[in-house]
């Protein structure tokens, strides 16, 4: 009965909003920009279509729309230099991983009255620096920046990106540590990601990250349940969606091997629908 209640609780959260990798402000930001010119509407339309196709896991098509957003905004700015266009351009550039260009766009938006632009520009610059440090092999320094951004950033796109890099860095580092040190690193990592989930429970991507960490701790049932939530809430890309399904398969197999027969049969019955939905063939 307890397991049944747990499953119902997991499934009931399916009604929450789906996550996109870069949720980017939602409607609230743009509703405030009521005076929209035709060029601005065109750029917004491309950006909205990019988000929609991203949610459908059509990565290449989404990228094309974000490129069109950037190009449409840049063209419109030649005759109409307004903050809204720089913000849209910067958001598209984040999706395209053009960190320096995004920083510049947000700085210009700030100069034209968009108050958050200065902070966003600084955070994008920091994330870009961390990426460069990691490429040069300075992983520890990059990890410190990711840690800072997770703790301080109020700009969700950067928080999401930094969280992914921070978790990847620490999971990789934990593989080379002794048992006690590894346990401490994973415990801190779990605490950090659970904090992100408390603040943004609807973000399926955070549940995906937590599932990965819990599997490294060999907490397979909890890992499985977090992967279920991640799948139901939505994930940012097809690659991550498929990786999450592989996590479901892995945890299911581990539970099958390790649980007592009676407990396993009960669990298997409860989760059969989820196994089918996840295309798990065991």
C-alpha positions as semicolon CSV with decimal commas, in nm:
position;residue;x (nm);y (nm);z (nm)
1;X;0,000;0,000;0,000
2;X;0,284;0,239;0,080
3;X;0,444;0,173;-0,259
4;X;0,110;0,227;-0,431
5;X;0,071;0,566;-0,264
6;X;0,426;0,655;-0,364
7;X;0,356;0,571;-0,729
8;X;0,034;0,771;-0,729
9;X;0,220;1,064;-0,581
10;X;0,480;1,044;-0,857
11;X;0,223;1,022;-1,133
12;X;0,007;1,301;-0,996
13;X;0,290;1,545;-1,059
14;X;0,263;1,483;-1,432
15;X;0,022;1,774;-1,452
16;X;0,299;2,015;-1,360
17;X;0,452;2,224;-1,637
18;X;0,703;2,051;-1,865
19;X;1,064;2,158;-1,837
20;X;1,264;2,302;-2,124
21;X;1,640;2,317;-2,095
22;X;1,631;2,686;-2,118
23;X;1,292;2,786;-1,984
24;X;1,397;3,141;-2,044
25;X;1,166;3,374;-1,866
26;X;0,834;3,237;-1,985
27;X;0,552;3,471;-2,073
28;X;0,597;3,704;-1,778
29;X;0,898;3,883;-1,924
30;X;0,747;3,947;-2,263
31;X;0,400;4,038;-2,141
32;X;0,565;4,342;-1,988
33;X;0,683;4,444;-2,334
34;X;0,345;4,550;-2,464
35;X;0,454;4,799;-2,728
36;X;0,574;4,553;-2,987
37;X;0,678;4,666;-3,333
38;X;0,645;4,436;-3,632
39;X;1,020;4,345;-3,632
40;X;0,999;4,267;-3,261
41;X;0,696;4,046;-3,317
42;X;0,885;3,861;-3,591
43;X;1,184;3,795;-3,363
44;X;0,952;3,684;-3,081
45;X;0,768;3,450;-3,316
46;X;1,091;3,280;-3,420
47;X;1,200;3,249;-3,057
48;X;0,865;3,101;-2,950
49;X;0,879;2,849;-3,233
50;X;1,232;2,760;-3,126
51;X;1,111;2,685;-2,774
52;X;0,819;2,480;-2,905
53;X;1,037;2,264;-3,128
54;X;1,288;2,222;-2,846
55;X;1,010;2,077;-2,631
56;X;0,938;1,834;-2,915
57;X;1,305;1,723;-2,911
58;X;1,365;1,864;-3,261
59;X;1,706;2,007;-3,177
60;X;1,824;2,096;-3,528
61;X;1,497;2,269;-3,614
62;X;1,499;2,458;-3,284
63;X;1,852;2,576;-3,347
64;X;1,747;2,708;-3,688
65;X;1,469;2,910;-3,527
66;X;1,708;3,055;-3,268
67;X;1,943;3,155;-3,550
68;X;1,650;3,327;-3,721
69;X;1,566;3,501;-3,393
70;X;1,919;3,635;-3,367
71;X;1,924;3,747;-3,729
72;X;1,580;3,908;-3,715
73;X;1,667;4,094;-3,395
74;X;2,001;4,212;-3,535
75;X;1,835;4,342;-3,851
76;X;1,561;4,520;-3,656
77;X;1,815;4,681;-3,425
78;X;1,963;4,872;-3,719
79;X;1,653;5,090;-3,733
80;X;1,504;5,036;-3,387
81;X;1,763;4,997;-3,107
82;X;1,539;4,895;-2,816
83;X;1,605;4,684;-2,508
84;X;1,350;4,417;-2,595
85;X;1,532;4,328;-2,916
86;X;1,866;4,302;-2,739
87;X;1,709;4,074;-2,477
88;X;1,566;3,844;-2,744
89;X;1,895;3,843;-2,928
90;X;2,080;3,755;-2,608
91;X;1,840;3,473;-2,522
92;X;1,881;3,325;-2,870
93;X;2,259;3,353;-2,841
94;X;2,251;3,157;-2,514
95;X;2,064;2,880;-2,692
96;X;2,331;2,891;-2,962
97;X;2,607;2,887;-2,694
98;X;2,748;3,219;-2,812
99;X;2,844;3,342;-2,466
100;X;3,041;3,653;-2,558
101;X;2,770;3,774;-2,796
102;X;2,498;3,710;-2,537
103;X;2,691;3,905;-2,273
104;X;2,722;4,199;-2,514
105;X;2,351;4,188;-2,600
106;X;2,243;4,192;-2,236
107;X;2,485;4,476;-2,160
108;X;2,330;4,683;-2,439
109;X;1,980;4,595;-2,314
110;X;2,083;4,727;-1,971
111;X;2,210;5,051;-2,125
112;X;1,864;5,097;-2,277
113;X;1,677;5,047;-1,952
114;X;1,649;4,671;-1,898
115;X;1,756;4,651;-1,533
116;X;1,837;4,280;-1,523
117;X;2,065;4,310;-1,825
118;X;2,378;4,398;-1,626
119;X;2,343;4,098;-1,394
120;X;2,262;3,862;-1,678
121;X;2,561;3,984;-1,876
122;X;2,792;3,921;-1,580
123;X;2,658;3,569;-1,523
124;X;2,682;3,476;-1,891
125;X;3,041;3,604;-1,891
126;X;3,123;3,389;-1,587
127;X;2,972;3,080;-1,744
128;X;3,165;3,142;-2,065
129;X;3,484;3,178;-1,861
130;X;3,416;2,847;-1,685
131;X;3,371;2,677;-2,020
132;X;3,704;2,815;-2,139
133;X;3,881;2,706;-1,819
134;X;3,742;2,354;-1,854
135;X;3,864;2,336;-2,214
136;X;4,216;2,427;-2,094
137;X;4,204;2,150;-1,834
138;X;4,138;2,378;-1,533
139;X;3,839;2,173;-1,421
140;X;3,862;2,265;-1,052
141;X;3,850;2,638;-1,124
142;X;3,562;2,584;-1,365
143;X;3,380;2,381;-1,100
144;X;3,413;2,667;-0,852
145;X;3,246;2,903;-1,098
146;X;2,963;2,657;-1,162
147;X;2,917;2,626;-0,786
148;X;2,900;3,005;-0,750
149;X;2,646;3,037;-1,030
150;X;2,421;2,768;-0,883
151;X;2,428;2,950;-0,549
152;X;2,385;3,308;-0,672
153;X;2,232;3,320;-1,017
154;X;1,870;3,432;-1,054
155;X;1,886;3,379;-1,431
156;X;1,735;3,035;-1,487
157;X;1,907;2,951;-1,818
158;X;2,247;2,996;-1,656
159;X;2,145;2,812;-1,338
160;X;2,036;2,512;-1,544
161;X;2,353;2,507;-1,751
162;X;2,577;2,553;-1,447
163;X;2,395;2,275;-1,259
164;X;2,458;2,028;-1,540
165;X;2,826;2,115;-1,561
166;X;2,868;2,111;-1,181
167;X;2,708;1,767;-1,148
168;X;2,909;1,625;-1,439
169;X;3,232;1,761;-1,292
170;X;3,171;1,617;-0,943
171;X;3,049;1,278;-1,064
172;X;3,359;1,241;-1,276
173;X;3,579;1,353;-0,986
174;X;3,413;1,108;-0,746
175;X;3,524;0,810;-0,958
176;X;3,887;0,868;-0,864
177;X;3,829;0,912;-0,489
178;X;3,844;0,669;-0,200
179;X;3,519;0,537;-0,053
180;X;3,491;0,792;0,228
181;X;3,580;1,092;0,013
182;X;3,349;0,975;-0,262
183;X;3,060;0,943;-0,018
184;X;3,120;1,297;0,109
185;X;3,131;1,445;-0,243
186;X;2,813;1,266;-0,348
187;X;2,635;1,367;-0,027
188;X;2,718;1,735;-0,085
189;X;2,610;1,704;-0,447
190;X;2,279;1,544;-0,350
191;X;2,212;1,821;-0,100
192;X;2,286;2,089;-0,358
193;X;2,058;1,942;-0,625
194;X;1,778;1,874;-0,377
195;X;1,797;2,245;-0,292
196;X;1,745;2,332;-0,659
197;X;1,448;2,095;-0,673
198;X;1,287;2,256;-0,367
199;X;1,302;2,591;-0,542
200;X;1,194;2,461;-0,886
201;X;1,016;2,130;-0,843
202;X;0,867;2,153;-1,191
203;X;1,210;2,136;-1,357
204;X;1,240;1,780;-1,481
205;X;1,606;1,836;-1,558
206;X;1,693;1,872;-1,188
207;X;1,522;1,538;-1,115
208;X;1,726;1,385;-1,396
209;X;2,047;1,514;-1,236
210;X;1,944;1,383;-0,894
211;X;1,867;1,043;-1,044
212;X;2,222;1,026;-1,181
213;X;2,373;1,110;-0,842
214;X;2,156;0,861;-0,652
215;X;2,263;0,583;-0,888
216;X;2,627;0,659;-0,806
217;X;2,528;0,618;-0,440
218;X;2,365;0,284;-0,531
219;X;2,026;0,411;-0,414
220;X;1,855;0,252;-0,710
221;X;1,493;0,278;-0,601
222;X;1,523;0,649;-0,531
223;X;1,715;0,695;-0,855
224;X;1,442;0,514;-1,047
225;X;1,171;0,732;-0,894
226;X;1,356;1,054;-0,974
227;X;1,403;0,936;-1,333
228;X;1,027;0,873;-1,350
229;X;0,959;1,227;-1,235
230;X;1,212;1,366;-1,481
231;X;1,041;1,185;-1,768
232;X;0,694;1,297;-1,665
233;X;0,790;1,662;-1,610
234;X;0,985;1,688;-1,935
235;X;1,348;1,703;-2,037
236;X;1,538;1,952;-2,252
237;X;1,674;1,745;-2,539
238;X;1,622;1,409;-2,703
239;X;1,971;1,303;-2,595
240;X;1,895;1,366;-2,227
241;X;1,551;1,208;-2,261
242;X;1,709;0,889;-2,397
243;X;1,978;0,893;-2,129
244;X;1,707;0,920;-1,864
245;X;1,533;0,616;-2,014
246;X;1,862;0,426;-1,999
247;X;1,878;0,522;-1,632
248;X;1,532;0,373;-1,579
249;X;1,645;0,051;-1,743
250;X;1,965;0,033;-1,538
251;X;1,789;0,093;-1,205
252;X;1,512;-0,150;-1,289
253;X;1,768;-0,422;-1,356
254;X;1,957;-0,348;-1,037
255;X;1,638;-0,366;-0,833
256;X;1,545;-0,693;-1,000
257;X;1,879;-0,843;-0,896
258;X;1,889;-0,708;-0,541
259;X;1,536;-0,707;-0,401
260;X;1,384;-1,009;-0,226
261;X;1,144;-1,198;-0,458
262;X;0,824;-1,085;-0,288
263;X;0,928;-0,720;-0,276
264;X;1,045;-0,738;-0,637
265;X;0,714;-0,880;-0,761
266;X;0,523;-0,607;-0,581
267;X;0,748;-0,338;-0,727
268;X;0,733;-0,484;-1,076
269;X;0,354;-0,479;-1,075
270;X;0,339;-0,121;-0,954
271;X;0,583;0,009;-1,214
272;X;0,477;-0,202;-1,513
273;X;0,304;0,086;-1,688
274;X;0,610;0,304;-1,648
275;X;0,834;0,031;-1,786
276;X;0,612;0,001;-2,092
277;X;0,598;0,377;-2,146
278;X;0,974;0,401;-2,119
279;X;1,018;0,127;-2,383
280;X;1,213;-0,088;-2,139
281;X;1,265;-0,440;-2,268
282;X;1,409;-0,665;-2,006
